[in-house]
Structure formats: structure tokens, C-alpha cells
Amino acid sequence: MKEVVAGIDIGGTNTALGLVDRSGNILAEKTLITTDYPDIKDFVSAMVSNILNLIDKMPGIKLAGIGIGAPDANYNSGTIEQATNLVWKGIVPLVKYVKEITDVPVAITNDAKAAAMGEMIFGGAKGMKNFIVLTLGTGLGSGIVINGEVVSGHSGFAGEIGQTIVVPGGRDCGCGRQGCLETYASATGLVRTALNMLSEMIEESSLRDISPAKLTSKMIAEAALKNDPVALEAMDYTAEMLGFGIANTIVFSSPEAIFLFGGLAQAGEILFAPVREYTEKNVMPIFKGTYKILPSAIPESNAAVLGAAALAWDELK
Amino acid sequence: MKEVVAGIDIGGTNTALGLVDRSGNILAEKTLITTDYPDIKDFVSAMVSNILNLIDKMPGIKLAGIGIGAPDANYNSGTIEQATNLVWKGIVPLVKYVKEITDVPVAITNDAKAAAMGEMIFGGAKGMKNFIVLTLGTGLGSGIVINGEVVSGHSGFAGEIGQTIVVPGGRDCGCGRQGCLETYASATGLVRTALNMLSEMIEESSLRDISPAKLTSKMIAEAALKNDPVALEAMDYTAEMLGFGIANTIVFSSPEAIFLFGGLAQAGEILFAPVREYTEKNVMPIFKGTYKILPSAIPESNAAVLGAAALAWDELK
């Protein structure tokens, strides 16, 4: 019998399931509508029965474990806690519920930690013991790996690099505080910066024709590639803030590499080149040249399922 | 035969040796003058022969390992690198040299990481898996423990929390950059802040009678206890910057406790109370109440030798 694990990515709208082998091949997939299950126990039943259905259709395949990535998940306690984007409120003991109806190992972690696990097992961090994945989407998530282990810390919530304050009294953050790194260095942060630049600068810009609600980081990156002056300035400032945040992170854990993942990271060299420059400029001299800043090697479309599957494989070690 | 380890604290002027048992009792001690040995190999010979002399005088005692704490030491490579305060320049392969003339396990680390090791094995962090020791002296050193291991990172130099930039363009730092946390939150930082307050404030203060070169953090703490308005303001600002730095650290690794050690930490509650307040004010809400800020439980006079001995015991695990 060939062993596979189930990698599950729970999102506010959809939940993706995949059966994944040790090499990171997704052998079967299925999507559930998360909001169809306002009762968490119904969701767990549907999730597990869908996994077992996929297994049944593949002769010679055996389920070895289940890994789950979800927003606000706590690896230490196996729970989802106070998730703002999920239908289930309060503290949800998801691992406990899954274990009640299966007998394989089950683990859960948040999206960014799952991304780090995916990078370590299937991606660009194979063989690395110390690295960090930054997910640059709506916010800035981070998965920190030290001595080969994803850091959860005492509370289980470690790894909130996006929530370091970089500008005291700066931009309002969803967390209720001000000036957090993710309000500057994320896809959303880039849009906020572009709006600010539109107010500060007088140059013509294609971005002036797009309503703020519709403006995306992708549009800004594309405009920057066409030498739009406002977009260029916005990219540069975003890179400066991200480089500053990365420099402060390096002195803490001295990673071998920092992988950038997610919407904003898609901008490519127009982002990576200045990020590398600003990081090197801001980092303590002793760390210069000791690290690399790289794009994630995990394809974005499968990253969440592969990350969750990597978590399951790691549990089985 | 009862096993002991040698804990060695290499300083710019003196080197302290101690034989330490598993419970943290120092059974014998000796001091060398570091500057007497401009050739590192002579120093290593003297160090090892002094250890063996101490052992010989104690029947029934056997040397099980050697742990060394030194400035700018690199645990990963077993070297001291570019130490500004030691007589030996460049990259010194100290562990290699010691191993050439002994057959017990030898390890080296820097002062702050040794302090963390001491706290874990003999002090207030017994049983903790995730904690941080901040040494508040001339600078701000840090030893970060994650999953029960002191973090060295890819380069071996991880744990430079004092070198996170907290005020871009702020105070000049010895590292060549500006605004590093240790320029505000350290014994030296407190003195700098008091000087600044003396320029900003018009209130009378006993600190106005002391030349800047003679002003110490201890004098400022004592003046604050006597309600000196400038000293009080300086303590408060120092606590604010330290609390800010601790808050940004907590979101990274989520420690169970942060131990404050060294000259500035001796100030006691007049420092700890506002540090706790400013940390809680600045930390991401999800971490509120998940950590403690505590004084080190290791007596300062023996801390360096005990930390180095703890490193040796940890290597023997």
C-alpha cells in the first residue's frame, strides 16, 4: 500500500482537500463550500467523508495522516481561535473533533506556518534548518523555522512578524494598533502606499483612473513595469519598509533564506531587487551576506494544500 | 567519581574559571588575567592547566566538559570573531585549540546566550521551553530559547535583539547604524536618555551635579527612587523603549517569560513596573497575558561562570 496524507486548506469561502504523496504530488482533489456548514461538527464529518471517498477511489492507497491549514489556527492546542473570516466563532477544537472520527494523526496550523512547512518539505527550503517564509497578501503572515522546526512559541501564536510595529503612531492596523509592518509591507500595504503617493505627488499616473476600492497590488506592479512614476515610488517605499522589517528579523533568528510568497511577491524583480538592497542597507553589519531573499518555490495555486500536507508528513516523522 | 564541568568566562581584562556541578554549585574558582596572554595558544594552555590543577586538588572529582562564554563567540563554528574587547584579533578557533589539548567536550557561546543557558539549567527558566534573557549592560544582549534550544541561526550570530532598529535615523550606535534598540534600552542608553532629559527639562535635578562621563545607570535609578524628576522621566522613557522592543519580540517567538539581567535590571520595580505596562500596551492583542517579565534568578556575580557551565552540561545531554 502506498501512503498518502490529506492536505486541507480551510478558507472563509472554500475548503480545498488534496491527497498528497511524499514527493508533493497531488493525486486527487476536492473542494467544499465552507459556508455550507455553519455547524463545525457537520463540517468535520463532510471533510473526513470526502477524504475517505477520494481514498476509496484509488486502489493501493492508504491514508497516513491529515494536515490542516486554517486562519487563526493554533498548532499547540489544535484549535482555531477567534477567526474573523470563518463561520465558526470562539475557540474551535478542530483536531479533537477530527480525531473523534478518524484514527490517523491530525495536526493544524495557520496559513503562513503551513506555507513554511510546504517550503521546507517540497519547496526551496529543502535541507535548510533556519529560514522564514513571508506571505505578502492581504496582510503579512510569517512562518519561522529554527533548527528545523516551525516556531509556535509558548502561546502557539508565534511568528507574527507582520505585527511588529515599525512606525509608532503610523497607519491604522486591523489589530487595533498603529504602524504594524503589514500595513506597509503587504499587497494591501502597497495599495495604501500608492493612494498616499497619489496625494503627495503631482505626476500623471494611470493609477489616477482607478477607484481606490478597485486598485490592486497587481495593477500597481504592472504600472511600475511601464515606468508609471507614482507606481514606481509606491513599489520603492513598499520595498524599503519590507527590507527594514526583514533586516530587523534577521538579527533575531539569522535565517539562511527569507522566502517571499503571495500576491505581492508575484511582482518579481521589480520588488525583489530593491527589497534586497534595503535589507542589506538596514541589517547589522555582521549579518551582511549571510542570508538570501528568494521567491517561494511552491506554485501559488497549490501552496495551501501542499503546506497542509507537508505538516501531516512532518508529524509522521 | 562525581562529574563537574568547567565554566569559563572570558572577559577583556579577566577570565574567570569555575568547576560547577550539576546543581549549579561552584566547587572551585580561579581568575586569570586575560591580557597576560597576547598569544591565544598560551592562553588556552594556561586555561586548561588551571582547570586540571583545580581538578587535581579535589579527590573524587572528574572533568566532564568545558563551557566557555566570550564576547563575539560563535557557537556554530566554535570561534571568537572580530572581538573588539579582546586581545586576540580576527577569527580565533578557540574550541579547536582547546580540543587539541583535552579530550572532553568543549563548547563556546557569547555572553548573552550563556546567560540564557544559565537561566534554563540553574535559574528561573527551569522547565521552560520558550523564553528570552535580555542582558541590560553597556549594550543590550539577548539569548533566545525556542523549543528548549538557544537560537544561533544560520550564521551563528542570531539573537541580536539589541540591534533591531527602533528609531530610524535615531541615536548613533556602535555598530555604525542609527536608532538600534540598545542605544535606548541598556544601562548606557539610560545614561544617554538622562543627558537628553537634562537638556530638555528645566526642573532641578541631582544629576546636574555629575559629569556625563561619571554618570551611571545606578545613579539615575537611585535618583529616581528619591523622586528626582529628570531621573524619573529618564527611567520612564527607557522603560517605554524597552517595552516597545519586548512587544516586537513577543510577536516573533511568543516566549513564556522575558528575563531581565544586568546593570539596568538591578533598578528593580522602578524599571519592571513601567516595562510591563509599556510591553502590554504595545503588544499585539492576541499575546496579552501570555508572557511574564521577570528578573533573572541567577546572582549577577556568578552568572557568567554559571552560564558557561550550563552550556557544558547542556552539551553533555
PDB file of C-alpha atoms in Angstrom, chain A residues 72 81 130 132 144 146-147 149-161 163-168 175-177 244 247-256 281-287 290-291, chain B residues 72 81 130 132 144 146-147 149-161 163-168 175-177 244 247-256 281-287 290-291:
ATOM      1  CA  ASP A  72      -6.041  31.762  13.330  1.00  0.00           C
ATOM      2  CA  GLU A  81      -9.338  30.670  17.824  1.00  0.00           C
ATOM      3  CA  ASN A 130      16.781  28.111   9.540  1.00  0.00           C
ATOM      4  CA  ILE A 132      11.479  32.290   7.109  1.00  0.00           C
ATOM      5  CA  ILE A 144       9.619  30.966  11.039  1.00  0.00           C
ATOM      6  CA  ILE A 146      14.505  27.483  13.565  1.00  0.00           C
ATOM      7  CA  ASN A 147      16.644  24.358  13.950  1.00  0.00           C
ATOM      8  CA  GLU A 149      11.112  23.295  13.433  1.00  0.00           C
ATOM      9  CA  VAL A 150       8.306  25.758  12.749  1.00  0.00           C
ATOM     10  CA  VAL A 151       8.195  28.160  15.690  1.00  0.00           C
ATOM     11  CA  SER A 152       4.859  28.243  17.543  1.00  0.00           C
ATOM     12  CA  GLY A 153       6.132  29.555  20.869  1.00  0.00           C
ATOM     13  CA  HIS A 154       4.540  29.329  24.275  1.00  0.00           C
ATOM     14  CA  SER A 155       1.139  30.627  23.184  1.00  0.00           C
ATOM     15  CA  GLY A 156       1.107  28.818  19.846  1.00  0.00           C
ATOM     16  CA  PHE A 157       0.774  32.154  18.037  1.00  0.00           C
ATOM     17  CA  ALA A 158       4.468  32.959  17.463  1.00  0.00           C
ATOM     18  CA  GLY A 159       5.531  34.196  14.059  1.00  0.00           C
ATOM     19  CA  GLU A 160       3.537  37.407  13.710  1.00  0.00           C
ATOM     20  CA  ILE A 161       6.288  39.424  12.044  1.00  0.00           C
ATOM     21  CA  GLN A 163       2.507  42.643  13.680  1.00  0.00           C
ATOM     22  CA  THR A 164       5.803  44.238  14.674  1.00  0.00           C
ATOM     23  CA  ILE A 165       5.320  47.980  14.986  1.00  0.00           C
ATOM     24  CA  VAL A 166       7.660  49.725  12.556  1.00  0.00           C
ATOM     25  CA  VAL A 167       6.134  53.218  12.614  1.00  0.00           C
ATOM     26  CA  PRO A 168       4.886  54.191  16.086  1.00  0.00           C
ATOM     27  CA  CYS A 175      -5.345  44.539  15.081  1.00  0.00           C
ATOM     28  CA  GLY A 176      -6.393  47.828  16.693  1.00  0.00           C
ATOM     29  CA  ARG A 177      -2.874  49.245  16.919  1.00  0.00           C
ATOM     30  CA  PHE A 244      13.555  47.276   7.016  1.00  0.00           C
ATOM     31  CA  ALA A 247      16.614  43.384   8.490  1.00  0.00           C
ATOM     32  CA  ASN A 248      15.111  43.530  11.978  1.00  0.00           C
ATOM     33  CA  THR A 249      14.043  39.906  11.587  1.00  0.00           C
ATOM     34  CA  ILE A 250      17.484  38.698  10.520  1.00  0.00           C
ATOM     35  CA  VAL A 251      19.178  39.998  13.679  1.00  0.00           C
ATOM     36  CA  PHE A 252      16.682  37.956  15.661  1.00  0.00           C
ATOM     37  CA  SER A 253      16.953  34.482  14.122  1.00  0.00           C
ATOM     38  CA  SER A 254      19.677  34.701  11.442  1.00  0.00           C
ATOM     39  CA  PRO A 255      17.881  32.702   8.727  1.00  0.00           C
ATOM     40  CA  GLU A 256      19.690  31.190   5.754  1.00  0.00           C
ATOM     41  CA  LYS A 281      21.367  48.628   3.978  1.00  0.00           C
ATOM     42  CA  ASN A 282      19.467  48.201   7.256  1.00  0.00           C
ATOM     43  CA  VAL A 283      20.853  44.957   8.637  1.00  0.00           C
ATOM     44  CA  MET A 284      23.513  44.814  11.370  1.00  0.00           C
ATOM     45  CA  PRO A 285      26.885  44.592   9.558  1.00  0.00           C
ATOM     46  CA  ILE A 286      27.786  41.154  10.962  1.00  0.00           C
ATOM     47  CA  PHE A 287      24.823  39.620   9.073  1.00  0.00           C
ATOM     48  CA  THR A 290      24.699  35.677   5.470  1.00  0.00           C
ATOM     49  CA  TYR A 291      21.177  35.291   4.007  1.00  0.00           C
TER      50      TYR A 291
ATOM     51  CA  ASP B  72      31.579  37.776  19.855  1.00  0.00           C
ATOM     52  CA  GLU B  81      35.181  36.526  15.657  1.00  0.00           C
ATOM     53  CA  ASN B 130      10.448  29.217  25.181  1.00  0.00           C
ATOM     54  CA  ILE B 132      14.347  35.133  26.327  1.00  0.00           C
ATOM     55  CA  ILE B 144      16.621  33.427  22.784  1.00  0.00           C
ATOM     56  CA  ILE B 146      12.933  28.262  21.354  1.00  0.00           C
ATOM     57  CA  ASN B 147      11.735  24.681  21.812  1.00  0.00           C
ATOM     58  CA  GLU B 149      17.319  25.294  22.387  1.00  0.00           C
ATOM     59  CA  VAL B 150      19.319  28.515  22.364  1.00  0.00           C
ATOM     60  CA  VAL B 151      18.903  30.060  18.919  1.00  0.00           C
ATOM     61  CA  SER B 152      22.152  30.566  16.987  1.00  0.00           C
ATOM     62  CA  GLY B 153      20.691  30.632  13.493  1.00  0.00           C
ATOM     63  CA  HIS B 154      22.398  30.006  10.189  1.00  0.00           C
ATOM     64  CA  SER B 155      25.299  32.390  10.809  1.00  0.00           C
ATOM     65  CA  GLY B 156      25.700  31.547  14.498  1.00  0.00           C
ATOM     66  CA  PHE B 157      25.058  35.189  15.419  1.00  0.00           C
ATOM     67  CA  ALA B 158      21.273  35.090  15.902  1.00  0.00           C
ATOM     68  CA  GLY B 159      19.787  36.795  18.937  1.00  0.00           C
ATOM     69  CA  GLU B 160      20.848  40.395  18.413  1.00  0.00           C
ATOM     70  CA  ILE B 161      17.615  41.956  19.637  1.00  0.00           C
ATOM     71  CA  GLN B 163      20.433  45.567  17.135  1.00  0.00           C
ATOM     72  CA  THR B 164      16.867  45.922  15.900  1.00  0.00           C
ATOM     73  CA  ILE B 165      16.336  49.450  14.649  1.00  0.00           C
ATOM     74  CA  VAL B 166      13.532  51.059  16.645  1.00  0.00           C
ATOM     75  CA  VAL B 167      14.051  54.712  15.699  1.00  0.00           C
ATOM     76  CA  PRO B 168      15.119  55.098  12.054  1.00  0.00           C
ATOM     77  CA  CYS B 175      27.540  49.091  15.042  1.00  0.00           C
ATOM     78  CA  GLY B 176      27.697  52.052  12.656  1.00  0.00           C
ATOM     79  CA  ARG B 177      23.943  52.345  12.197  1.00  0.00           C
ATOM     80  CA  PHE B 244       8.316  48.549  22.826  1.00  0.00           C
ATOM     81  CA  ALA B 247       6.482  43.752  22.461  1.00  0.00           C
ATOM     82  CA  ASN B 248       8.010  43.426  18.987  1.00  0.00           C
ATOM     83  CA  THR B 249       9.997  40.434  20.217  1.00  0.00           C
ATOM     84  CA  ILE B 250       6.974  38.653  21.669  1.00  0.00           C
ATOM     85  CA  VAL B 251       5.106  38.636  18.343  1.00  0.00           C
ATOM     86  CA  PHE B 252       8.123  36.913  16.839  1.00  0.00           C
ATOM     87  CA  SER B 253       8.730  33.976  19.181  1.00  0.00           C
ATOM     88  CA  SER B 254       5.972  34.112  21.830  1.00  0.00           C
ATOM     89  CA  PRO B 255       8.129  33.404  24.892  1.00  0.00           C
ATOM     90  CA  GLU B 256       6.678  32.229  28.202  1.00  0.00           C
ATOM     91  CA  LYS B 281       0.331  48.450  25.685  1.00  0.00           C
ATOM     92  CA  ASN B 282       2.382  47.774  22.555  1.00  0.00           C
ATOM     93  CA  VAL B 283       1.977  44.032  22.075  1.00  0.00           C
ATOM     94  CA  MET B 284      -0.435  42.523  19.558  1.00  0.00           C
ATOM     95  CA  PRO B 285      -3.683  41.847  21.478  1.00  0.00           C
ATOM     96  CA  ILE B 286      -3.593  38.062  20.979  1.00  0.00           C
ATOM     97  CA  PHE B 287      -0.392  37.891  23.090  1.00  0.00           C
ATOM     98  CA  THR B 290       0.655  35.124  27.543  1.00  0.00           C
ATOM     99  CA  TYR B 291       4.094  36.081  28.915  1.00  0.00           C
TER     100      TYR B 291
END
